[in-house]
Coordinates of C-alpha atoms and ligand atoms in Angstrom, one line a residue:
X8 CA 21.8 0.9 24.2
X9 CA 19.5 -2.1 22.9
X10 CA 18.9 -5.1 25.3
X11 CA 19.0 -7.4 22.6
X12 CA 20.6 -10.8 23.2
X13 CA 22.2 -11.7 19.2
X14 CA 23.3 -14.7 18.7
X15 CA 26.9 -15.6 16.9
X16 CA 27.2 -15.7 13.0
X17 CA 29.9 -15.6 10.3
X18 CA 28.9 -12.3 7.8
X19 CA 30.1 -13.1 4.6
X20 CA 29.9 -9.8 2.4
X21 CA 30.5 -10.5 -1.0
X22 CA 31.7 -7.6 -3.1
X23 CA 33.1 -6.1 0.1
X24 CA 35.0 -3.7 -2.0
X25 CA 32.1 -2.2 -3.7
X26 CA 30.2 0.9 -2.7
X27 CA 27.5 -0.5 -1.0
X28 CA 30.0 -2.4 1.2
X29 CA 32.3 0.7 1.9
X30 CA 29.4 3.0 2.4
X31 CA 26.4 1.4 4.2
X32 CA 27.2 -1.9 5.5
X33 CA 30.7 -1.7 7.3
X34 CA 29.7 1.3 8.9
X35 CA 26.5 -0.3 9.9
X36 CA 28.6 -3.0 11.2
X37 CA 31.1 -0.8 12.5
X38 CA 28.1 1.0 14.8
X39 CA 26.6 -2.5 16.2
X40 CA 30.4 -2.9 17.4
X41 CA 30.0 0.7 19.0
X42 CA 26.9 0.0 20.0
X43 CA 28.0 -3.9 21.7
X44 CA 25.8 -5.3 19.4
X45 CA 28.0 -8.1 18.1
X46 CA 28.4 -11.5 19.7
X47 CA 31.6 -11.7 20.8
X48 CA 31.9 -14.7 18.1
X49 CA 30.7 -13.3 15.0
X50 CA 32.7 -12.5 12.4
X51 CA 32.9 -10.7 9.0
X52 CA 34.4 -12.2 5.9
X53 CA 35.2 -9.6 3.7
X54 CA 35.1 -11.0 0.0
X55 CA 36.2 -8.9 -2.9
X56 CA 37.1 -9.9 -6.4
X57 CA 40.8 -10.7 -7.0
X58 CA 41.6 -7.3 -8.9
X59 CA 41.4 -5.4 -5.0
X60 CA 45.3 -5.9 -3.6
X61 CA 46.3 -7.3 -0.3
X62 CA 44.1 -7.4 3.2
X63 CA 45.8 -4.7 4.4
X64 CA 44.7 -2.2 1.0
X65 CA 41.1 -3.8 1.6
X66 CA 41.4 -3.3 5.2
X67 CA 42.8 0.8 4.5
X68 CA 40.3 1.4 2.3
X69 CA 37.5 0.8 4.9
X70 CA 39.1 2.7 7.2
X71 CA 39.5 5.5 5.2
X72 CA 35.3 5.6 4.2
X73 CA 34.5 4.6 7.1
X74 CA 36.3 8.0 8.8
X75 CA 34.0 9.6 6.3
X76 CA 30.5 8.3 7.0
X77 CA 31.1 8.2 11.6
X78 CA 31.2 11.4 13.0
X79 CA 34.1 12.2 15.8
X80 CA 32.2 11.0 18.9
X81 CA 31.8 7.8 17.1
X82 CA 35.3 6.8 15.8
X83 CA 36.5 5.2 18.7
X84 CA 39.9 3.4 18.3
X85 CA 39.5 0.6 20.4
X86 CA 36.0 -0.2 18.5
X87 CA 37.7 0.0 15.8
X88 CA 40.8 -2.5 16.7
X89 CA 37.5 -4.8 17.6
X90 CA 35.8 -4.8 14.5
X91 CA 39.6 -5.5 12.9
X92 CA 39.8 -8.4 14.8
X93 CA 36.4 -9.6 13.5
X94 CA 37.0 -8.7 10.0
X95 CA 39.1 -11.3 7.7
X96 CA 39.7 -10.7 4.2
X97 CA 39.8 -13.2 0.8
X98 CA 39.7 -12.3 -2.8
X99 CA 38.7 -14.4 -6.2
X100 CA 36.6 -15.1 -8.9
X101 CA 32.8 -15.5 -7.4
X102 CA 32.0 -17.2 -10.4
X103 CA 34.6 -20.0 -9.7
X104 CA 34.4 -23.1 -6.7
X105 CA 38.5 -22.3 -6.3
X106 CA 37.8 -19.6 -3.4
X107 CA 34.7 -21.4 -1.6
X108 CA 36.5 -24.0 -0.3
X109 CA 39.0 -21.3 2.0
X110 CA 35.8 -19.6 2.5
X111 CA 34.1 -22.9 3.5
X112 CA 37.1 -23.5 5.9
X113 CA 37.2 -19.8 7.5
X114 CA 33.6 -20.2 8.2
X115 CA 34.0 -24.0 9.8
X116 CA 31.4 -24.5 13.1
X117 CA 28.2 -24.2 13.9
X118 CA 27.3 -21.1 13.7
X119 CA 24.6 -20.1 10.6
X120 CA 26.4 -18.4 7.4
X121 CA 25.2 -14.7 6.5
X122 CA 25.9 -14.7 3.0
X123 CA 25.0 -11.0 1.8
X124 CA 25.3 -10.3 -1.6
X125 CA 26.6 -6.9 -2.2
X126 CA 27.0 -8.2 -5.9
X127 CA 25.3 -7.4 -9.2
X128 CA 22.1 -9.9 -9.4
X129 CA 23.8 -11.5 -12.4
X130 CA 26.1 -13.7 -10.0
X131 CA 23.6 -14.8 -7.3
X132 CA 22.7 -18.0 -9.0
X133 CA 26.7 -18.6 -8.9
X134 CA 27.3 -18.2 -5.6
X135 CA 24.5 -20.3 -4.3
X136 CA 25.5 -23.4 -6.5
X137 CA 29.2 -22.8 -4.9
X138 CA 27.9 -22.1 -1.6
X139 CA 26.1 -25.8 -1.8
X140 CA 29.2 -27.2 -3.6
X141 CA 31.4 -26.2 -0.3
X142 CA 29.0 -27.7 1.9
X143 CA 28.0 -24.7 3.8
X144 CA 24.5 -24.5 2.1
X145 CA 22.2 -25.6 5.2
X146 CA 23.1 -23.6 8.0
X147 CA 23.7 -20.3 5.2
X148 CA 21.1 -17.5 4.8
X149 CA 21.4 -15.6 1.8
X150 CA 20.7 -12.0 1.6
X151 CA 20.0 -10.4 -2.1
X152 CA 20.2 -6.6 -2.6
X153 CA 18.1 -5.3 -5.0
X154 CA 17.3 -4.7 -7.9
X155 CA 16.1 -8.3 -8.6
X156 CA 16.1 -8.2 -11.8
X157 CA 14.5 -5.1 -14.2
X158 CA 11.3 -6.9 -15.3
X159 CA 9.0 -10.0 -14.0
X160 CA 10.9 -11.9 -16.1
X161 CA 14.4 -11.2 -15.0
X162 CA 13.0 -11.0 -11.4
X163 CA 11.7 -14.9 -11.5
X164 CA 15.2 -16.0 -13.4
X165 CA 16.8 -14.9 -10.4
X166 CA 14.6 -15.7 -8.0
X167 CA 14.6 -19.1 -9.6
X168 CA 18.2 -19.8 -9.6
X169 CA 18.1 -19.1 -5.9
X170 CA 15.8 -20.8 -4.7
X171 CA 17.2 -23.8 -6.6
X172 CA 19.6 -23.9 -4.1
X173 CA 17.8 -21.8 -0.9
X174 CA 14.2 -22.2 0.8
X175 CA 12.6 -19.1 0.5
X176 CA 13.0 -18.7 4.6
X177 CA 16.2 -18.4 4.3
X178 CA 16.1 -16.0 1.8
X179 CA 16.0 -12.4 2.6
X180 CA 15.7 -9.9 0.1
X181 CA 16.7 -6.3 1.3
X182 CA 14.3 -3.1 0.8
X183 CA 17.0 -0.9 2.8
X184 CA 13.1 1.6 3.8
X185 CA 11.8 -1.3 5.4
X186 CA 14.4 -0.8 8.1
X187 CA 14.4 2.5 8.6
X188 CA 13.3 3.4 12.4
X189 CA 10.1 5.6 10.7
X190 CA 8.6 3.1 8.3
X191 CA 9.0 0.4 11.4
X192 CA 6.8 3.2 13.4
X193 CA 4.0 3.2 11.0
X194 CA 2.9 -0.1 11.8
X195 CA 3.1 0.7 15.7
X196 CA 1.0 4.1 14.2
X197 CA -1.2 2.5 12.7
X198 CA -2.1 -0.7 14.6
X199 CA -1.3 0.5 18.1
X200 CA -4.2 3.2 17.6
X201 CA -7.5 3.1 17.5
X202 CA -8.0 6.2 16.9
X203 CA -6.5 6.2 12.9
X204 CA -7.8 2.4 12.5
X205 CA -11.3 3.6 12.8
X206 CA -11.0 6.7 10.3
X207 CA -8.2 4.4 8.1
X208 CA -10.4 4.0 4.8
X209 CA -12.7 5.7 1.8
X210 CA -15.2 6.8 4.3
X211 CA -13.1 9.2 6.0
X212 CA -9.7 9.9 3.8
X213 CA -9.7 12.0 0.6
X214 CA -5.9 10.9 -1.0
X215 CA -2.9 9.9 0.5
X216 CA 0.7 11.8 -1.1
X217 CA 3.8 9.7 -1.0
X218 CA 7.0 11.8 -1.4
X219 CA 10.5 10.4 -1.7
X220 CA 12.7 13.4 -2.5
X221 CA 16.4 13.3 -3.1
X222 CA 18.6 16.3 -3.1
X223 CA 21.9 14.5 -4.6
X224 CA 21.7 13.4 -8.6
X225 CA 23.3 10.7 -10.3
X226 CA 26.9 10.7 -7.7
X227 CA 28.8 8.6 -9.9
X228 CA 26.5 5.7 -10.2
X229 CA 25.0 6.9 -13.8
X230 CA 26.1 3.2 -15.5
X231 CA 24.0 1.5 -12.9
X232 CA 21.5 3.9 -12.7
X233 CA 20.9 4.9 -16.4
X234 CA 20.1 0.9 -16.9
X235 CA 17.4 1.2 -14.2
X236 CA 15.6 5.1 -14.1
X237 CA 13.3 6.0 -11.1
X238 CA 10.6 3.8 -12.3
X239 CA 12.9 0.7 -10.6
X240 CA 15.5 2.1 -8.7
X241 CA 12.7 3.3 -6.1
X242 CA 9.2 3.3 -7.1
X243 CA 8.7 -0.7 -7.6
X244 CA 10.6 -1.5 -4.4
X245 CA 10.6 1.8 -1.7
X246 CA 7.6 3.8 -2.7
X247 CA 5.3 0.7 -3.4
X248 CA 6.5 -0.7 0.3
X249 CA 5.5 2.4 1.6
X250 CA 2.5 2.5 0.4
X251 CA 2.0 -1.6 1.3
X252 CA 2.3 -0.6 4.8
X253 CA -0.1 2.8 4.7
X254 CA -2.8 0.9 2.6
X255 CA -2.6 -3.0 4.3
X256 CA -5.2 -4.4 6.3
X257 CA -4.3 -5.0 10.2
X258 CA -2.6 -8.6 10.2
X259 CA -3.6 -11.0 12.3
X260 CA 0.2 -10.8 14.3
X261 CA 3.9 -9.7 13.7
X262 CA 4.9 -12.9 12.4
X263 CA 6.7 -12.1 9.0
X264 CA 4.0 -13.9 6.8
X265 CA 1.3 -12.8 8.1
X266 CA 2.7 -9.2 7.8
X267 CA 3.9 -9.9 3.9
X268 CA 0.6 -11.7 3.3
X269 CA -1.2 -8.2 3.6
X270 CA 1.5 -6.4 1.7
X271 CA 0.8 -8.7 -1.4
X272 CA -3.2 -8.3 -1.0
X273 CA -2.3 -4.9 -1.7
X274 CA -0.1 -5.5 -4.4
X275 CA -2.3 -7.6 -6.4
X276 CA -5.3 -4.9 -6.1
X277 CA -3.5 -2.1 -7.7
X278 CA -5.0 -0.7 -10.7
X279 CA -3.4 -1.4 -13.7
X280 CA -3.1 2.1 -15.4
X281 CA -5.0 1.4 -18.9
X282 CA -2.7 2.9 -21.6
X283 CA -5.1 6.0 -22.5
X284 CA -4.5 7.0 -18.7
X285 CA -0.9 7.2 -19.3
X286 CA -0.2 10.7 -20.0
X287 CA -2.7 12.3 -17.4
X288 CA -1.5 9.8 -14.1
X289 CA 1.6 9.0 -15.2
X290 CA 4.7 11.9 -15.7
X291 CA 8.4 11.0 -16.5
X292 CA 11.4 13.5 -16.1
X293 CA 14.7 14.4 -16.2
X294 CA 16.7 16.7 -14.5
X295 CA 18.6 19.5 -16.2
X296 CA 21.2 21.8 -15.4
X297 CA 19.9 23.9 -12.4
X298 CA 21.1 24.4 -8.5
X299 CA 21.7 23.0 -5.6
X300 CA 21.9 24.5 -2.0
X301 CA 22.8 27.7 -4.6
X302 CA 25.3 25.6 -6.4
X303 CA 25.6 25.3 -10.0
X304 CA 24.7 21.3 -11.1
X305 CA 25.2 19.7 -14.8
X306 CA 22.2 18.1 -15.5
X307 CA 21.8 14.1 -16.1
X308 CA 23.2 14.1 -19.7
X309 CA 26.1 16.1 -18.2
X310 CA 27.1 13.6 -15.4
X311 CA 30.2 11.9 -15.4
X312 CA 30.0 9.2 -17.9
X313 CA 27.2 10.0 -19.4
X314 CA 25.2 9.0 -22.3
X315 CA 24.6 12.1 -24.0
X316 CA 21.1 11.0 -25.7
X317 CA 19.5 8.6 -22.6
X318 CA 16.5 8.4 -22.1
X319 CA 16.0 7.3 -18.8
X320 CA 13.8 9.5 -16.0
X321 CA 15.5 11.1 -12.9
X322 CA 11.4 11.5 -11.4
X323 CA 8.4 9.9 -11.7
X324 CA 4.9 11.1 -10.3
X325 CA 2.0 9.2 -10.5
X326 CA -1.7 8.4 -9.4
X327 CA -2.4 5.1 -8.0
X328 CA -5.4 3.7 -7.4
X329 CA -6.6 0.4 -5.5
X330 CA -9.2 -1.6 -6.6
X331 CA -10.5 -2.8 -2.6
X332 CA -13.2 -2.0 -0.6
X333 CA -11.2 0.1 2.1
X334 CA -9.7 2.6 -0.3
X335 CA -12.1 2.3 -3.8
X336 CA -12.1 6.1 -5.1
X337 CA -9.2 7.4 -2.8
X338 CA -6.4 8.1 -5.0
X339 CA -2.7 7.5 -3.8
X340 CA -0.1 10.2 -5.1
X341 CA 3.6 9.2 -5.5
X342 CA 6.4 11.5 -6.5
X343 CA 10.2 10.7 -6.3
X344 CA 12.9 12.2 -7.8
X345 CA 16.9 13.2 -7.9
X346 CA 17.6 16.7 -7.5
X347 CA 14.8 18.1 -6.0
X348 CA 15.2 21.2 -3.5
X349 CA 15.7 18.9 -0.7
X350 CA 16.1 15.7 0.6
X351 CA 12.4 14.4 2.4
X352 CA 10.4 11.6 2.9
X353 CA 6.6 12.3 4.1
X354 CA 3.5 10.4 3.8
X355 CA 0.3 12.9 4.3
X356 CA -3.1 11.3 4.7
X357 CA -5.4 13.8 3.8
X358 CA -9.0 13.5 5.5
X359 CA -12.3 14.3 4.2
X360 CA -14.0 17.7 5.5
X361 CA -17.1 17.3 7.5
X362 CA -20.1 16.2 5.8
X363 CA -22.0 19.3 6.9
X364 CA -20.0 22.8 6.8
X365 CA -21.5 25.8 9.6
X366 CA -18.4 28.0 8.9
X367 CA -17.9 31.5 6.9
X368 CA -17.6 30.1 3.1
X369 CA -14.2 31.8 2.6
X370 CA -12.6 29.4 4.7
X371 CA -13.5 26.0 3.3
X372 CA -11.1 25.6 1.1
X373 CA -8.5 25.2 4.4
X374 CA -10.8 22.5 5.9
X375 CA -9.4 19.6 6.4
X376 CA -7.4 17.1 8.4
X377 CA -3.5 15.7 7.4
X378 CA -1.7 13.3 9.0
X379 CA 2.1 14.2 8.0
X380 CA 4.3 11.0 8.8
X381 CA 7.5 12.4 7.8
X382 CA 10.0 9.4 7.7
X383 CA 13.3 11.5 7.0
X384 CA 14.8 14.4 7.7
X385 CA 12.9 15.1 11.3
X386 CA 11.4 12.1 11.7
X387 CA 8.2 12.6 13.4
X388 CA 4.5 12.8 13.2
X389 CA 1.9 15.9 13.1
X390 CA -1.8 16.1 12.7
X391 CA -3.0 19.3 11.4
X392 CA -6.4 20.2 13.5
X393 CA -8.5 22.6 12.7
X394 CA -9.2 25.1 16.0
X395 CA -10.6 28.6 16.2
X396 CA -8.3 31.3 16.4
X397 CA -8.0 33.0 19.9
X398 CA -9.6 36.7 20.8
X399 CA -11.9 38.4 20.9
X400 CA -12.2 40.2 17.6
X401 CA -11.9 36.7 15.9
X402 CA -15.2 35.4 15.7
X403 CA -15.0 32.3 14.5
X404 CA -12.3 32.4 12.9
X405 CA -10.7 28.6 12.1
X406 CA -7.2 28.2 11.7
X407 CA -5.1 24.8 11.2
X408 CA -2.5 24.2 14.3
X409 CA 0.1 21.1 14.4
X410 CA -0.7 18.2 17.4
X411 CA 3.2 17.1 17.0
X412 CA 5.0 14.4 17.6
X413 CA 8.4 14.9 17.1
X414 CA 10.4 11.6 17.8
X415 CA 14.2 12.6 18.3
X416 CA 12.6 15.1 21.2
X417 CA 10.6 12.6 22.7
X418 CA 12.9 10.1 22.8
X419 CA 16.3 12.1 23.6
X420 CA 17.7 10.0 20.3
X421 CA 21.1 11.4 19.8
X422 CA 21.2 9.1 16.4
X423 CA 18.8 7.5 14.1
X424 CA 19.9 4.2 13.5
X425 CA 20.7 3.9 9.6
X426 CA 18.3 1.0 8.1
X427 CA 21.1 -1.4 7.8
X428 CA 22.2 -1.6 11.2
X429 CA 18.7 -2.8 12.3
X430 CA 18.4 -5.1 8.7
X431 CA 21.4 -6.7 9.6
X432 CA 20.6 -7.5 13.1
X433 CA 17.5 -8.9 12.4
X434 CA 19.2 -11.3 9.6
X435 CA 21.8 -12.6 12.6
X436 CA 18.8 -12.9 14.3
X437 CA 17.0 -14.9 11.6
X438 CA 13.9 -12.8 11.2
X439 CA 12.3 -12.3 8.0
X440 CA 10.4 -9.4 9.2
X441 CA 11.8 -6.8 7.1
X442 CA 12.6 -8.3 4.1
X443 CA 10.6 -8.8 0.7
X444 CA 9.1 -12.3 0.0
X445 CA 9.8 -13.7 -3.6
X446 CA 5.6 -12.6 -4.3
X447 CA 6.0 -9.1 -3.3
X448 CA 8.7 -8.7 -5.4
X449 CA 7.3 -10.0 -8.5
X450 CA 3.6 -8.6 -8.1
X451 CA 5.7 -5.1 -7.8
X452 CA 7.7 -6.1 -11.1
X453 CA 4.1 -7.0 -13.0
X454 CA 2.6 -3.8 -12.3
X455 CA 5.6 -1.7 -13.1
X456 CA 6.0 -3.8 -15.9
X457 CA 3.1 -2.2 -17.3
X458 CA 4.2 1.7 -16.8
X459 CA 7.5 0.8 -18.9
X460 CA 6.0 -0.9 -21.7
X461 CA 3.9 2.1 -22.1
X462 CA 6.6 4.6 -22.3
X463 CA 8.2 2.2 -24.6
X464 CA 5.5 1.8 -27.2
X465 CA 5.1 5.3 -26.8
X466 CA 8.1 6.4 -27.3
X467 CA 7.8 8.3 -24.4
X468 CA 11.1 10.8 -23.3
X469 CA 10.7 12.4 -19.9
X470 CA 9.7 16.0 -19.6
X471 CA 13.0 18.4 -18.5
X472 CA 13.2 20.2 -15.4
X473 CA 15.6 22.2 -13.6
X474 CA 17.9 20.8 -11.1
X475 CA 16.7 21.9 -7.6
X476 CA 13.2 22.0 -8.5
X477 CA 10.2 20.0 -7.5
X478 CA 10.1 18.3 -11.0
X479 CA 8.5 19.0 -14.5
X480 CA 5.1 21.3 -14.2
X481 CA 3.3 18.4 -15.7
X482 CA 3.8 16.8 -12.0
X483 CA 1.5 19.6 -10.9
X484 CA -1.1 19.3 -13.8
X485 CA -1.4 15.5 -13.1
X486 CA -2.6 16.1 -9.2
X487 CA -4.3 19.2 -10.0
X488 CA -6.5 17.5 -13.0
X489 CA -8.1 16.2 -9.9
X490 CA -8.6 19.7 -8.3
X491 CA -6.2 18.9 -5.1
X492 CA -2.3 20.3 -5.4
X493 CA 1.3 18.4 -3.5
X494 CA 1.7 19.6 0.0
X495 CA 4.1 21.8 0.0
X496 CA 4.7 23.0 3.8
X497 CA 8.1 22.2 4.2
Ligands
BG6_9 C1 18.5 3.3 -3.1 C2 18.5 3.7 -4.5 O1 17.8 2.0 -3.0 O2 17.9 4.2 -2.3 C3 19.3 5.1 -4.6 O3 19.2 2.8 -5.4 C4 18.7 6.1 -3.6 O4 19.2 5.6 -5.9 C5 18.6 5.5 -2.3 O5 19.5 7.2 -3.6 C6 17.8 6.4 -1.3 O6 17.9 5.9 0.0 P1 17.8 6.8 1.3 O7 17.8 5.9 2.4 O8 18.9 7.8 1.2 O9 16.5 7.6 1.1

């Protein structure tokens, strides 16, 4: 159990009915209560819109997806008649003042409001005004989901309706990676170690691969996601944070700015990718019918609710690059896609071979050193070492063994702790840590900006590809253009 000391709050959740509510956040919630995580004074206001029924069909419907996402150990009745104490339930019309002034009266005291919004972005701007109007504004924090917005533009309207109302430190805007135990580690990894500081730049790494892999598809979520694609559903906010914290400079401490400052350095020196470099760094798909885990799957255009001529990608690989002096000529590969063969998360750093080779020709081509941080499933780290093989009748034979660090091992974990259970700690405890300042966002927004308009005046469709594959070929022509290929050990 965590020795942390969290101070009281009132959690309002608006849109408490919605997925994101029913499948992240109350059992988040429900595991800090398991966990004796919540001050014995907070509380959870469970807002939904008026069309939901009574408390008690609100309250049946957590239950009952709540029993779905805990496993047995963890459903513990008396936790659970806990958290029902905690949890009180209103519904109306966020667009309204009518319901703010109950919800100003339920939340009466001292105690700061945690106002998350677990709403589309188009009623944020609303519920700030109200939230002022009911005179809770100055002891409230407000905490947007994304996507903020689809473009720069929509980003800033949003971002300028809120802060209208809300200084940007109290303002936290979730990336749901930047919780997650693994990405947290790779600051410790990287600035609690000399040893990769030193090597941590052009003159000693060839390319870094991001991969963010998803075995699931679409789930039910096609209207939302065919508005959004790949492109901004995960590249400009998970895959460009992950790559923030592997290419940053060392800030100067933890303190949230100074941590975000570096972030946006990085951001700003991305190479725009000129339109004639569109069709060699950039590829676009769309999954097909195929399998999964030897299942037959529809493809995208087959989904429930589908549009049968959309256009939108299901994967997107590309080659960054970053216009600095620490990684000038050291190409960053991302790929991320729905339906691929599984679901992973790994960042490999590969390093250079040694500027002077002594060893039998045949065997350079498996020279080299990767760092494999792999941030989900088996969290954990490993850094392939080249050693000679053992015996006699080897010679000198080389051969690449594992150092591994693998963390649930090392540290007994029975659990990972989901990213929202640590995101929503750190917002009762009023730390901006792990959340997106208004710049990040937007410098994100610019550069992706350019990758749509591209496809747009292009007319670009994305390539097919099975279902349960690793994406269209082209994803292997664009990394192999450069004469290096995906790492594919898994
Ligand atoms: C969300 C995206 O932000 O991240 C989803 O909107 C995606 O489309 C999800 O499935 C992936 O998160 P995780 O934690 O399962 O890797």
């Amino acid at each position: 159990m965590l020795n942390l000391s969290i101070a009281p709050c009132t959690l309002a959740i608006f849109g408490a009915s919605g997925d994101l509510a029913l499948r992240k956040l109350m059992p988040a919630l429900y595991r800090l209560e398991l966990d004796s995580l919540l001050h014995a004074d907070t509380r959870i206001l469970a807002l939904a819109r008026e069309d939901v029924g009574s408390a008690s069909v609100h309250l049946a419907l957590i239950e009952e997806r709540l029993r779905q996402q805990v496993s047995a150990q963890e459903w513990k009745p008396d936790v659970w008649e806990g958290f029902c104490r905690r949890l009180e339930f209103l519904s109306f019309d966020f667009t309204r003042a009518e319901g703010y002034r109950t919800l100003a009266e339920r939340a009466a005291g001292d105690h700061p409001l945690v106002a998350y919004f677990a709403t589309p972005a188009s009623v944020y701007g609303a519920i700030c005004q109200h939230l002022v109007d009911a005179g809770v504004g100055e002891r409230t924090r407000v905490v947007l989901e994304k996507p903020i917005g689809r473009d720069l533009e929509s980003s800033r309207a949003i971002n300028d309706e809120v802060a209208r109302h809300f200084p940007e430190n109290r303002i936290y805007r979730i990336d749901h990676y930047l919780g997650k135990e693994t990405v947290q580690n790779l600051i410790a990894l990287r600035f609690a170690n000399s040893l990769f500081e030193t090597q941590w730049n052009q003159n000693h790494i060839s390319h870094v691969e991001i991969t963010v892999a998803e075995k699931v598809g679409i789930e039910g979520r096609w209207g939302y996601f065919d508005q959004a694609g790949q492109l901004r559903d995960m590249v400009q906010n998970h895959l460009l944070q992950l790559l923030c914290l592997i290419a940053m400079d060392p800030p100067s401490d933890l303190v949230a700015d100074s941590i975000r400052d570096e972030k946006v350095k990085v951001l700003k020196a991305l190479e725009p990718i000129a339109m004639e470099h569109l069709a060699t760094r950039v590829v676009r798909g769309q999954y097909g019918a195929g399998y999964s885990e030897g299942k037959a799957v529809p493809g995208y255009l087959e989904e429930l609710n589908a549009n049968e001529g959309s256009g939108t990608e299901t994967f997107v690989a590309l080659r960054v690059d970053i216009r600095n002096w620490r990684w000038a000529g050291v190409p960053f590969y991302l790929r991320t896609g729905k339906r691929m063969p599984q679901k992973l998360s790994q960042i490999i750093i590969h390093f250079k071979e040694p500027p002077h080779y002594i060893f039998a020709p045949e065997q350079r081509p498996f020279l080299s050193n990767r760092l494999i941080i792999r941030l989900q499933p088996d969290e954990g780290i490993s850094l392939q070492v080249m050693t000679k093989d053992q015996g006699l009748g080897k010679g000198m034979q080389l051969r690449t063994v594992p150092l591994k660090l693998n963390f649930s091992e090392t540290f007994h974990t029975e659990r990972v702790p989901d990213a929202y259970e640590r995101l929503l700690l750190e917002v009762m405890q009023g730390n901006q840590n792990l959340f997106v300042r208004r710049d990040e966002v937007e410098h994100a927004w610019k550069w992706c900006d350019q990758l749509s308009a591209g496809w747009e005046r292009f007319g670009e469709r994305p390539r097919p590809y099975a279902a349960g594959s690793w994406g269209p070929g082209a994803a292997v022509a664009l990394i192999a253009r450069d004469g290096r290929s995906w790492y594919d050990d898994l």
